[in-house]
Coordinates of C-alpha atoms in Angstrom, one line a residue:
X536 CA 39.0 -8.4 -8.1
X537 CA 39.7 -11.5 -6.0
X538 CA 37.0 -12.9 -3.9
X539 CA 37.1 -12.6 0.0
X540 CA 39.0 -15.1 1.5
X541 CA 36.9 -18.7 2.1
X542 CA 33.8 -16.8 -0.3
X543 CA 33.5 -17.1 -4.0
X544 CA 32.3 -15.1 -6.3
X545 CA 28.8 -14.1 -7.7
X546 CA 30.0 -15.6 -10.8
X547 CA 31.2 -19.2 -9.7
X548 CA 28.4 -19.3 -7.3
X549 CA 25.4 -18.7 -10.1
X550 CA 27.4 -21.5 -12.2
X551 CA 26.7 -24.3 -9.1
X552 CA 22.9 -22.8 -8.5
X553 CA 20.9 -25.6 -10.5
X554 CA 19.4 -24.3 -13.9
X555 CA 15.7 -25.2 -12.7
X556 CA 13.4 -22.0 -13.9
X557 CA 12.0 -20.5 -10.6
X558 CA 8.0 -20.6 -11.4
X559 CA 6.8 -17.0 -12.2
X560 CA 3.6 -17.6 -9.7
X561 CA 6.4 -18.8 -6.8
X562 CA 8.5 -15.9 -7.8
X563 CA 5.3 -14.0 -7.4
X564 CA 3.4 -15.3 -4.1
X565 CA 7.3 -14.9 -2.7
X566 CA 7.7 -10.8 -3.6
X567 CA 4.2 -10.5 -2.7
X568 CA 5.1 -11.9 1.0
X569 CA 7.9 -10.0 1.4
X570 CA 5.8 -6.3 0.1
X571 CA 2.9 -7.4 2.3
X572 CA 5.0 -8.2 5.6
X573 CA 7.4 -5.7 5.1
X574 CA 5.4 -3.3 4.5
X575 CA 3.7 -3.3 7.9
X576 CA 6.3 -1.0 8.9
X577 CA 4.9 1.6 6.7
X578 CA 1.3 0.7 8.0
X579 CA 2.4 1.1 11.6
X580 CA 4.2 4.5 10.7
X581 CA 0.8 5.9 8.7
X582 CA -1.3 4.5 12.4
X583 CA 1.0 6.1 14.8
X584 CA 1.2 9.4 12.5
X585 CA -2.7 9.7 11.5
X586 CA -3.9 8.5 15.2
X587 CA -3.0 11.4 16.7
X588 CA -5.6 13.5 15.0
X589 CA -8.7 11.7 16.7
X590 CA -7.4 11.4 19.5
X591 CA -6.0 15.1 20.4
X592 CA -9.7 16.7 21.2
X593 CA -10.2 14.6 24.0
X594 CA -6.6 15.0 25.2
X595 CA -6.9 18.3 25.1
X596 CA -10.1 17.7 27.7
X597 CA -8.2 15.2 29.5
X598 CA -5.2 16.6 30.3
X599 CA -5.8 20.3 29.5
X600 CA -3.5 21.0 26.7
X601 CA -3.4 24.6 24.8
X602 CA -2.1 24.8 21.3
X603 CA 1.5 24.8 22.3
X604 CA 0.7 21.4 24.2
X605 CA -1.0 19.9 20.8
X606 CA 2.2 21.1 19.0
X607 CA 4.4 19.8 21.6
X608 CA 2.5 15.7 21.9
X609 CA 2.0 15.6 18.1
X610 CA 5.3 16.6 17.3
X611 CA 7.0 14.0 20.1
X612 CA 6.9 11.2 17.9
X613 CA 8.5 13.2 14.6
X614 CA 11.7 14.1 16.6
X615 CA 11.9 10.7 17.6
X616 CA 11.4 10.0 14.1
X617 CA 14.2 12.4 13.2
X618 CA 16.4 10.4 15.5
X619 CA 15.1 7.2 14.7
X620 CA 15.9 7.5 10.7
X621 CA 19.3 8.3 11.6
X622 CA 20.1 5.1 13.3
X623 CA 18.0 2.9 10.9
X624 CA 20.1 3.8 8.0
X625 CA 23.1 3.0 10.3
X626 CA 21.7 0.1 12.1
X627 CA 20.5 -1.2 8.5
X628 CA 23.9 -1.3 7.0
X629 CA 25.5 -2.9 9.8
X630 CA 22.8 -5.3 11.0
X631 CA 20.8 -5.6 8.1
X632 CA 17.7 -4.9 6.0
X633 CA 15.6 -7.5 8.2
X634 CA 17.0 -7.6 11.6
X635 CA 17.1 -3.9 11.6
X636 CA 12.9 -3.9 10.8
X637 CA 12.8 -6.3 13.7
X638 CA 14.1 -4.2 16.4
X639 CA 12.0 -1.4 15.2
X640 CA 8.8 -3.5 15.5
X641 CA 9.8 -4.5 18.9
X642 CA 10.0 -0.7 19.7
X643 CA 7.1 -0.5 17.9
X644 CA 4.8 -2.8 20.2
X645 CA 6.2 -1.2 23.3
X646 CA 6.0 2.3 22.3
X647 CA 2.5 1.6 21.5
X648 CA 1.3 0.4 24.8
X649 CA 3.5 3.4 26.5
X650 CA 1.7 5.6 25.0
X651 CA -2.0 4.6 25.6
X652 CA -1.3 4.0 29.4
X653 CA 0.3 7.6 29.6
X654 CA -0.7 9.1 32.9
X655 CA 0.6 12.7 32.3
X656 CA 1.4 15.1 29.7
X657 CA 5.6 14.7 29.8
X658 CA 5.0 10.8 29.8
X659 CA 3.1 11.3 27.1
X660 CA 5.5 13.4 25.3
X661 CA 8.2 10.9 26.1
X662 CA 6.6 7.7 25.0
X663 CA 5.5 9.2 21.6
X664 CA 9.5 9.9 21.2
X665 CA 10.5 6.9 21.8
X666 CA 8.0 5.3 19.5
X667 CA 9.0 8.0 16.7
X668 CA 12.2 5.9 17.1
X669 CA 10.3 3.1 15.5
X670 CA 8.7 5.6 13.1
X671 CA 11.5 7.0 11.7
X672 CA 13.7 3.4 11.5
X673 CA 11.2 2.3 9.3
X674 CA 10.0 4.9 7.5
X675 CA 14.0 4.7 6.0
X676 CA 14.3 0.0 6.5
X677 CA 11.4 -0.4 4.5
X678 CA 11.6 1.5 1.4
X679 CA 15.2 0.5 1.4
X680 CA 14.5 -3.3 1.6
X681 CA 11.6 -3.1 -0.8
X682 CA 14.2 -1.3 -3.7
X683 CA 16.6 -4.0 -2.8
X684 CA 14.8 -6.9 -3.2
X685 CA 12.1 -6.0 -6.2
X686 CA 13.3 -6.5 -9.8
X687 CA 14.3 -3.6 -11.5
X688 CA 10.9 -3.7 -13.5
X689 CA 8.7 -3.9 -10.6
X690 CA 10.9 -1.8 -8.3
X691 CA 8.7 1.3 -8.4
X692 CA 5.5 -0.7 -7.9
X693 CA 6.9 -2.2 -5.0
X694 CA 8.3 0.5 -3.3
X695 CA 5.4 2.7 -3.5
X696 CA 3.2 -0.4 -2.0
X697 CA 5.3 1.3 0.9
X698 CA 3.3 4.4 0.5
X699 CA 0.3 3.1 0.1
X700 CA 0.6 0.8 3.0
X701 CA 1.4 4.4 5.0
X702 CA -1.9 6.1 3.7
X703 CA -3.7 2.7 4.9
X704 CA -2.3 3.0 8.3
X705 CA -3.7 6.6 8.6
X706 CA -7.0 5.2 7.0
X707 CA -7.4 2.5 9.4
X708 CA -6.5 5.1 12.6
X709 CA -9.1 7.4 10.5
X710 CA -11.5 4.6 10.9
X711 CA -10.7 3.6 14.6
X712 CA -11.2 7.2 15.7
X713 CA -14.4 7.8 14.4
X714 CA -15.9 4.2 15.9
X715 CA -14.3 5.3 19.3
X716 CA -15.2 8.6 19.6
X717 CA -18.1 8.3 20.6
X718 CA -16.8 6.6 24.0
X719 CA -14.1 9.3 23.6
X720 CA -11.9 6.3 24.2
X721 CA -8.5 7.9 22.7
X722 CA -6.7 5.5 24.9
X723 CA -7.7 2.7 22.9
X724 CA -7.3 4.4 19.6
X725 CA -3.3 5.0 20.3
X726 CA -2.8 1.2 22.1
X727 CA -4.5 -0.8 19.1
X728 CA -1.2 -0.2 17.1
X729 CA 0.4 -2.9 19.1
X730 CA -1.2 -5.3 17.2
X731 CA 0.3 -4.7 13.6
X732 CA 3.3 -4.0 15.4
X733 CA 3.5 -7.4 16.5
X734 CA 2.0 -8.9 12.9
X735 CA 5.3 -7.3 11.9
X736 CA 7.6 -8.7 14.7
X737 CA 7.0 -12.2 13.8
X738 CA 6.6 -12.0 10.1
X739 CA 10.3 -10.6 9.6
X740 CA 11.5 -14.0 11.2
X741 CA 10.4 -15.8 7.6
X742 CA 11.9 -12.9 5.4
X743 CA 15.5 -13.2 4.0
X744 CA 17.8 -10.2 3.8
X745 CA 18.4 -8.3 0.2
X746 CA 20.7 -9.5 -2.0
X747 CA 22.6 -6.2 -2.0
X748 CA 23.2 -6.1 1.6
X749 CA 24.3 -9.7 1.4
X750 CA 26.8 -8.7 -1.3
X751 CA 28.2 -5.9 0.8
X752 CA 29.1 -8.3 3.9
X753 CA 30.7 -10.9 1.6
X754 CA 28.1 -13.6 1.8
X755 CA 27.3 -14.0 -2.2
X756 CA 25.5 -17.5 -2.1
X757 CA 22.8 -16.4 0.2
X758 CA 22.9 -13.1 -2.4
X759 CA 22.1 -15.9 -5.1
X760 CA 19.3 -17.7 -3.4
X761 CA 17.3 -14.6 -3.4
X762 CA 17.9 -13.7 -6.8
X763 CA 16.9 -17.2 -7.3
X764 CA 13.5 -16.7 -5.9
X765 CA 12.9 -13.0 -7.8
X766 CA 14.7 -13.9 -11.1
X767 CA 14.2 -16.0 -13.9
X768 CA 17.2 -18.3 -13.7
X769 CA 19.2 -17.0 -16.8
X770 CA 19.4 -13.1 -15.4
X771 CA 20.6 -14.7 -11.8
X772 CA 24.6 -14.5 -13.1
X773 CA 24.4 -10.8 -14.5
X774 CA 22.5 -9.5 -11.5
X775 CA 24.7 -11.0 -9.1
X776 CA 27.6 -9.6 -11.2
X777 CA 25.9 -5.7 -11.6
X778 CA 25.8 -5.8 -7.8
X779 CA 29.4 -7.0 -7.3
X780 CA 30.6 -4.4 -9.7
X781 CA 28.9 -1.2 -7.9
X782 CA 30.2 -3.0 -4.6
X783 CA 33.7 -3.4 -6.1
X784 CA 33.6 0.2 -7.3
X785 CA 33.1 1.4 -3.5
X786 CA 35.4 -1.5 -1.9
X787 CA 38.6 -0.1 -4.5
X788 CA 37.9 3.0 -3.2
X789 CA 38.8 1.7 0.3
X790 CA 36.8 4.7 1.9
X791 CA 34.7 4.8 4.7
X792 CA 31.2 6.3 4.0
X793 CA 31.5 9.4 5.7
X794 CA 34.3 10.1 3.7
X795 CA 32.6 8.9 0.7
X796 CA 29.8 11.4 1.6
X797 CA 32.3 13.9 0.8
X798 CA 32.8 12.9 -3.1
X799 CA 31.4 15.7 -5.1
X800 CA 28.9 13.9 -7.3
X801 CA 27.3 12.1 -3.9
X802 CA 27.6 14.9 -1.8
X803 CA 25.6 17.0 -4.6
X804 CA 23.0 13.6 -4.4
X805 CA 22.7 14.1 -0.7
X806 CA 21.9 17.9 -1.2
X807 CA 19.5 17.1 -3.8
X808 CA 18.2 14.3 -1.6
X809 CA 17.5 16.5 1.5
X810 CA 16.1 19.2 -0.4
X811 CA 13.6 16.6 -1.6
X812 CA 12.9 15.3 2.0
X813 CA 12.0 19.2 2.5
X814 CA 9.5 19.3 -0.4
X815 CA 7.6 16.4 0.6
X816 CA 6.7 18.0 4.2
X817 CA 7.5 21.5 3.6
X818 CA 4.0 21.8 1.3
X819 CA 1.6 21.3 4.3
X820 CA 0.4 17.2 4.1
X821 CA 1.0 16.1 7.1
X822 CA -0.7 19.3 8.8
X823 CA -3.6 18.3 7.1
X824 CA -3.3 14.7 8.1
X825 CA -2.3 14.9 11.9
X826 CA -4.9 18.2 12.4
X827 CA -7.9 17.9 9.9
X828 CA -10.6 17.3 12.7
X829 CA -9.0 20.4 13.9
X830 CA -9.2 22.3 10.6
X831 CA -12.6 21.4 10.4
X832 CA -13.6 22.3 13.6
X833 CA -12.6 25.9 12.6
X834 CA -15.2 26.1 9.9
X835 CA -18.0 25.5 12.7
X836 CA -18.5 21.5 12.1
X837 CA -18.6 20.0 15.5
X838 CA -15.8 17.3 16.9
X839 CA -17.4 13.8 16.4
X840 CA -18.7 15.4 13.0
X841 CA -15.1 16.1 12.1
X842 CA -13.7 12.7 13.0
X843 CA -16.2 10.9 11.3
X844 CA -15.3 13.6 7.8
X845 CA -11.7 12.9 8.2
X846 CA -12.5 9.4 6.7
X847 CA -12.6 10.5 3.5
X848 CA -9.3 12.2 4.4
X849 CA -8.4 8.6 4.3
X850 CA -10.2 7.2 1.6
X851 CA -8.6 9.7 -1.0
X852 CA -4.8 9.5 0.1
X853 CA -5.5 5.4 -0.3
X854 CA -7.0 6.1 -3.8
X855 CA -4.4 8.4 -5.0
X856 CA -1.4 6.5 -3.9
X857 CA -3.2 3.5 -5.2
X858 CA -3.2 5.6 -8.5
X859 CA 0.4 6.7 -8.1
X860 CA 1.9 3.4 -8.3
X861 CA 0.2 2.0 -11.5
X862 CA 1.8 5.3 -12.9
X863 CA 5.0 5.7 -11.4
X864 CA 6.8 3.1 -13.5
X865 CA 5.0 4.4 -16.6
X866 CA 5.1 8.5 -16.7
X867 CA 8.4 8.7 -14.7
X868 CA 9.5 9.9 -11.4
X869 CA 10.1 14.0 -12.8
X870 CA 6.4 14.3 -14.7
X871 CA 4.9 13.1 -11.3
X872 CA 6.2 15.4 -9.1
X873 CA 6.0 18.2 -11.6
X874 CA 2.3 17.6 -12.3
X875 CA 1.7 17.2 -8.5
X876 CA 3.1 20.2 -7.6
X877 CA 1.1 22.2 -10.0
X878 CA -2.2 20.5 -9.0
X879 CA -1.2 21.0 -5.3
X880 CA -0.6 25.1 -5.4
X881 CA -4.3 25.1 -6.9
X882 CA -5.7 23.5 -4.7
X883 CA -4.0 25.3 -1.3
X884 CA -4.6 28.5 -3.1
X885 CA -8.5 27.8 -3.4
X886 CA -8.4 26.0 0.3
X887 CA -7.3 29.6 1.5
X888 CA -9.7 31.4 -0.1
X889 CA -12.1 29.3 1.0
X890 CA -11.7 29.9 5.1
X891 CA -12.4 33.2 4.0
X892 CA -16.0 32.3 3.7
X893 CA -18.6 33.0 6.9
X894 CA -19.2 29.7 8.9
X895 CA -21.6 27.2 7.0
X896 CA -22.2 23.2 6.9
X897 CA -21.7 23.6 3.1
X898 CA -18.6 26.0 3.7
X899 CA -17.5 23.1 6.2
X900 CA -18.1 20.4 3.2
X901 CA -15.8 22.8 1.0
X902 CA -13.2 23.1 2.8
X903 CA -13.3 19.2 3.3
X904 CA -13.4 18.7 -0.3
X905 CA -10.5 21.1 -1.2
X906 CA -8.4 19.3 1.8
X907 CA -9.2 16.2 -0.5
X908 CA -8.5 17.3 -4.0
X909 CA -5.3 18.6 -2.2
X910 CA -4.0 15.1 -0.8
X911 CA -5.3 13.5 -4.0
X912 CA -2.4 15.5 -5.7
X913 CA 0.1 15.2 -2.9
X914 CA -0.3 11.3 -2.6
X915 CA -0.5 10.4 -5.7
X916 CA 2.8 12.2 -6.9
X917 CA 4.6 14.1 -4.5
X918 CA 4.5 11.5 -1.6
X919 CA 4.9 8.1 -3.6
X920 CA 8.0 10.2 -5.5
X921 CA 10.0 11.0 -3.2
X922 CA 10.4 8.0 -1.1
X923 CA 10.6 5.8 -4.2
X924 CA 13.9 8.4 -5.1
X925 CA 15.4 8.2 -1.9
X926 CA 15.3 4.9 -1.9
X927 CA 17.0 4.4 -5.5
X928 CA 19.4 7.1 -5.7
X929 CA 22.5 6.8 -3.9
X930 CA 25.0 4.5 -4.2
X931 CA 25.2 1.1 -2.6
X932 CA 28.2 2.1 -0.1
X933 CA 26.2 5.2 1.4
X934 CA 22.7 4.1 0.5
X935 CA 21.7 3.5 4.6
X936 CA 23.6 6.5 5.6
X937 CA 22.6 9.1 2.8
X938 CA 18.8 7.8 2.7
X939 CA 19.0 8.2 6.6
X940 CA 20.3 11.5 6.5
X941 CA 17.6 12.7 4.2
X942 CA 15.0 11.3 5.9
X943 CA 16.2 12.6 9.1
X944 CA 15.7 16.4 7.4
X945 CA 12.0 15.2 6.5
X946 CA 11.4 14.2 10.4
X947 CA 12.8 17.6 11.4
X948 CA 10.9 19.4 8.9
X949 CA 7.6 17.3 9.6
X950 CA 8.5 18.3 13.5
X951 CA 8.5 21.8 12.8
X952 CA 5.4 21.2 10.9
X953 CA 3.5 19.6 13.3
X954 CA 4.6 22.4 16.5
X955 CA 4.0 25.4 14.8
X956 CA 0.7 24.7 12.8
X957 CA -1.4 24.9 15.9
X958 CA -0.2 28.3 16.2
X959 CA -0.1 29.3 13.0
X960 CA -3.7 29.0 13.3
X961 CA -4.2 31.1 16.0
X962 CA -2.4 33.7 14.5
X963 CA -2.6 34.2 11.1
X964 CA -6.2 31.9 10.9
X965 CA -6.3 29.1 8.4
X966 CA -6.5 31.1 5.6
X967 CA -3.1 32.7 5.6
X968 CA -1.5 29.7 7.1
X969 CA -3.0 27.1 3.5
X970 CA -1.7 30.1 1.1
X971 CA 2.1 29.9 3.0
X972 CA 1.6 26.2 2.5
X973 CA 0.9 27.2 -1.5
X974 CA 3.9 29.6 -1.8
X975 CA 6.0 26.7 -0.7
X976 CA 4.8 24.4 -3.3
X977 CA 5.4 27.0 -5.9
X978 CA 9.7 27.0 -4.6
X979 CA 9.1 23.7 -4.4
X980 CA 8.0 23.0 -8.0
X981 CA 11.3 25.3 -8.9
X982 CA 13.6 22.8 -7.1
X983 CA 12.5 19.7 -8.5
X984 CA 12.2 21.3 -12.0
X985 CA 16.0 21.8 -11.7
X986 CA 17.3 19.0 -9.5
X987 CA 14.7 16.2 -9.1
X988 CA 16.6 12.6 -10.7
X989 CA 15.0 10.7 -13.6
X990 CA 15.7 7.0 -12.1
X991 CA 12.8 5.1 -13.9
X992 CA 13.9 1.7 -15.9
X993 CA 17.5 1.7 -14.3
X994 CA 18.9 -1.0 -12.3
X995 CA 20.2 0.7 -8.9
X996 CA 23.4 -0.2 -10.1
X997 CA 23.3 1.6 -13.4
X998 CA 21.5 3.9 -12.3
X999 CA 24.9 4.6 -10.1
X1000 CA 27.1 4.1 -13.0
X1001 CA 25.2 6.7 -15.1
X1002 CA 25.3 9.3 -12.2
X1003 CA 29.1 8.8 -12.4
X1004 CA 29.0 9.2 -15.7
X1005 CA 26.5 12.7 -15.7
X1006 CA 29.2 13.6 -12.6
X1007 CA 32.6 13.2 -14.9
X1008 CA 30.8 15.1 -18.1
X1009 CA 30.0 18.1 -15.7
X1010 CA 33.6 18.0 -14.4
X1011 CA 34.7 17.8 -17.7
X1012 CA 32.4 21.0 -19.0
X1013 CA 33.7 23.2 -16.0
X1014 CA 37.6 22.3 -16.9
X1015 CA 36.8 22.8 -21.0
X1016 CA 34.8 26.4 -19.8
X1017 CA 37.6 27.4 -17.3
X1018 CA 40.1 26.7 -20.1
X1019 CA 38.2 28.5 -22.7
X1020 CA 37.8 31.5 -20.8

C-alpha cells in the first residue's frame, strides 16, 4: 500500500531510528509514568462514584431528600456518564488518546467544585451530570490509552492498573468520608476531587499519544518514537508494521465506522461487548459501593458507624483488583470471569439470607463481611475483566466508537442501578433485592460461558486478525450446513 503523500512508511521510518537499545529500566520508569498519570482518570472516576455514599446521609438532612431524591442525585452523574462515554470514544478518535483525557480532566476540576458549592437539589442534580461527562470520557480514554501503549506482554497488567486505580479512588472517598463525618462536612468530601483532577490536567501535558492512534492519522515517525521508548529496538520494525497492516485492512475497506459497525463479525463483537458492559453492573457492585452506609444502616448500625465500616468496603475491592491483575495475564480473561461469577452468586445468595436475620451488631458485622467476600469476587474478576476486554477487542477502525458504545450501555445500566435500588429497598427490603442481584449473576455466568472472548497473549492486532479468521470459518460452516441440508 503506498504511503500517505509527504509520510513514509513504518518500515522506512524504523530503518532511520538509530539501533541504540532503549534501557529496560528507562523503558520501565517511562510505562510506569504514563500508567500512573494516566491512570488518574480512573482514580477520579472511583472518587466521584464512591463519594457519594458518605456523603448522601447528610444530604438527605440538608436538603430533605426521600429515596426517589437519593436515586435521582446518585444517579446524575451515571447518565452523564452514559453521555460522556459516548463522546470520549468519538472525541478520542478524532482528537486523540491524550488530548481527549485533558478536556475530561478540565471537566473534571470544574464539575468537582460545582458540585460541592450546590445550593439546591436540581443544581445538584445538574452539576453531578455534567461531571458524569468527565466520568464516563474516562472511564472509556483511559483503558483505551493504557491497551494502546503497553506491550502486548504487559498489556493486561497495565490496563487493569486502570481498575485498580478506580477501587483506590472509592477507597480514598471511603476514607475522606469517614474523617469528615464527624463535621458532617459532605461539602468538602465531594470538592476535594478537584485536586486529582487537576494532578491529572497537568500531567497529560508530558504524555505522548499511542502509537496506534498515531498510525491511524498518518503520522508513523511519532508512531515509532513510542515504540522506541516501550520496545526493545529489534521488535520496533514488526510492531510498527502489525499496526499498519490492521490500519491498512480498515483503510482498503474505505468505510466509515458506522458503516463498519455494520460488518457481521464486528457487529456480533459489539453485541457481545454490550452484553458484557451489562454483566459488569447488572450483578449489583455498584449498589453496594455507592449505598453501603445505607445497607448498613438497615441492619441497625448507626450512620457515622457505617461510614467508618464502609472502609473495609474499600480495602477489599483494592486487594482484590490488586489480586486480579497479577492473574489476569496468567489464568486468562474467560476462567476469571467464570470463577467470579460462581463465587459472586454465593456470596449474594448468603447476603440475602442474611437480612433475614433480627437486628444485631454481629448481624450488622455479617452482612458487612458478606458485602466483602462479595466485592472480593466481583473485583478481582468480573470488574478487572471486562474493562481489560473492552478495551482489546474491537478493531482499530471502530475501537473508540464500539468501546464507547459499550460503555455507554454500562452507564445506562449503572443509572438504572443506582435510581431504582433505593426503592427496591423500600419495597421488597434488602433481602429480596441481594437474591435479584444473584439471579442475575447466574444469566450472567450463562452469557459469558457462551460469548465471553479469550484475548490473553495476542497482540491487538492479531488478536483482530484471528477474529476475522474465527468470523470467515463460521461463515463458511453456515454455507457447508445450508448446502448439506
Amino acid at each position: 500500500m503506498t504511503a500517505p503523500t509527504g509520510q513514509r512508511t513504518p518500515s522506512a521510518i524504523s530503518e532511520n531510528i538509530p539501533a541504540r537499545r532503549p534501557s529496560a529500566r528507562h523503558a520501565k520508569r517511562f510505562i510506569v509514568a504514563i500508567a500512573a498519570i494516566a491512570a488518574l482518570g480512573g482514580a477520579l472516576f472511583g472518587y466521584d462514584t464512591g463519594v457519594v455514599s458518605g456523603a448522601l446521609p447528610f444530604m438527605e438532612s440538608h436538603f430533605g431528600l426521600t429515596s426517589l431524591g437519593e436515586g435521582i442525585i446518585t444517579s446524575a452523574l451515571l447518565i452523564g456518564a452514559a453521555f460522556g462515554s459516548l463522546a470520549g470514544g468519538r472525541m478520542s478518535d478524532a482528537l486523540g488518546r491524550r488530548n481527549s483525557l485533558l478536556w475530561a480532566g478540565a471537566v473534571f476540576i470544574g464539575g468537582a467544585l460545582a458540585v460541592a458549592l450546590a445550593p439546591t437539589v436540581p443544581f445538584m442534580a445538574v452539576a453531578r451530570f455534567v461531571l458524569g461527562l468527565a466520568v464516563g470520557s474516562a472511564s472509556v480514554i483511559t483503558p483505551l490509552y493504557l491497551s494502546e501503549i503497553a506491550p502486548p506482554h504487559i498489556r493486561g497488567r497495565l490496563v487493569s492498573f486502570n481498575s485498580l486505580m478506580i477501587v483506590s479512588g472509592q477507597l480514598l472517598a471511603y476514607l475522606i468520608n469517614a474523617v469528615l463525618a464527624h463535621w458532617e462536612a459532605w461539602r468538602w468530601m465531594l470538592g476535594l476531587a478537584a485536586l486529582p483532577a487537576v494532578a491529572l490536567f497537568v500531567g497529560l501535558f508530558f504524555l505522548p499519544d499511542t502509537p496506534r492512534w498515531y498510525i491511524s492519522k498518518g503520522r508513523p515517525d511519532e508512531a515509532a518514537r513510542v515504540l522506541r521508548r516501550t520496545l526493545p529496538a529489534e521488535d520496533v520494525a514488526a510492531e510498527l508494521a502489525r499496526i499498519e497492516h490492521a490500519r491498512s485492512l480498515e483503510a482498503d475497506a474505505r468505510r466509515g465506522a458506522w458503516r463498519e459497525l455494520r460488518t457481521p463479525w464486528v457487529r456480533r463483537l459489539l453485541l457481545v461487548g454490550m452484553g458484557l458492559a451489562t454483566v459488569q453492573q447488572i450483578t449489583g457492585v455498584n449498589a453496594v459501593i455507592y449505598f453501603a452506609p445505607k445497607i448498613l444502616s438497615a441492619t441497625g448500625l448507626g450512620t457515622n458507624a457505617a461510614i467508618t465500616a464502609t472502609i473495609a468496603v474499600g480495602v477489599i475491592s483494592v486487594l482484590a483488583t490488586a489480586a486480579g491483575m497479577s492473574l489476569i495475564d496468567r489464568v486468562g480473561r474467560r476462567p476469571m470471569l467464570l470463577t467470579g461469577l460462581s463465587g459472586m452468586t454465593v456470596s449474594l445468595a448468603l447476603l440475602g439470607a442474611s437480612f433475614q436475620l433480627p437486628h444485631a451488631t454481629a448481624v450488622s458485622y455479617l452482612v458487612l463481611g458478606l458485602m466483602v467476600l462479595y466485592l472480593a469476587f466481583m473485583q478481582a474478576t468480573l470488574n478487572t475483566g471486562v474493562w481489560l476486554l473492552l478495551a482489546e477487542m474491537f478493531p482499530l477502525r471502530v475501537r473508540g466508537l464500539a468501546m464507547g458504545a459499550a460503555v455507554f450501555v454500562m452507564w445506562l445500566v449503572n443509572f438504572g442501578v443506582a435510581l431504582t435500588f433505593p426503592l427496591l429497598l423500600d419495597a421488597l427490603g434488602a433481602g429480596v433485592t441481594f437474591w435479584l442481584f444473584g439471579a442475575m449473576c447466574v444469566l450472567s455466568l450463562l452469557f459469558c460461558k457462551r460469548y465471553a472472548p479469550e484475548t490473553r497473549g495476542l497482540a491487538l492486532e492479531d488478536l483482530e486478525d484471528e477474529l476475522r479468521k474465527a468470523d470467515k470459518a463460521r461463515t463458511a460452516d453456515k454455507a457447508r450446513t445450508a448446502a448439506s441440508g
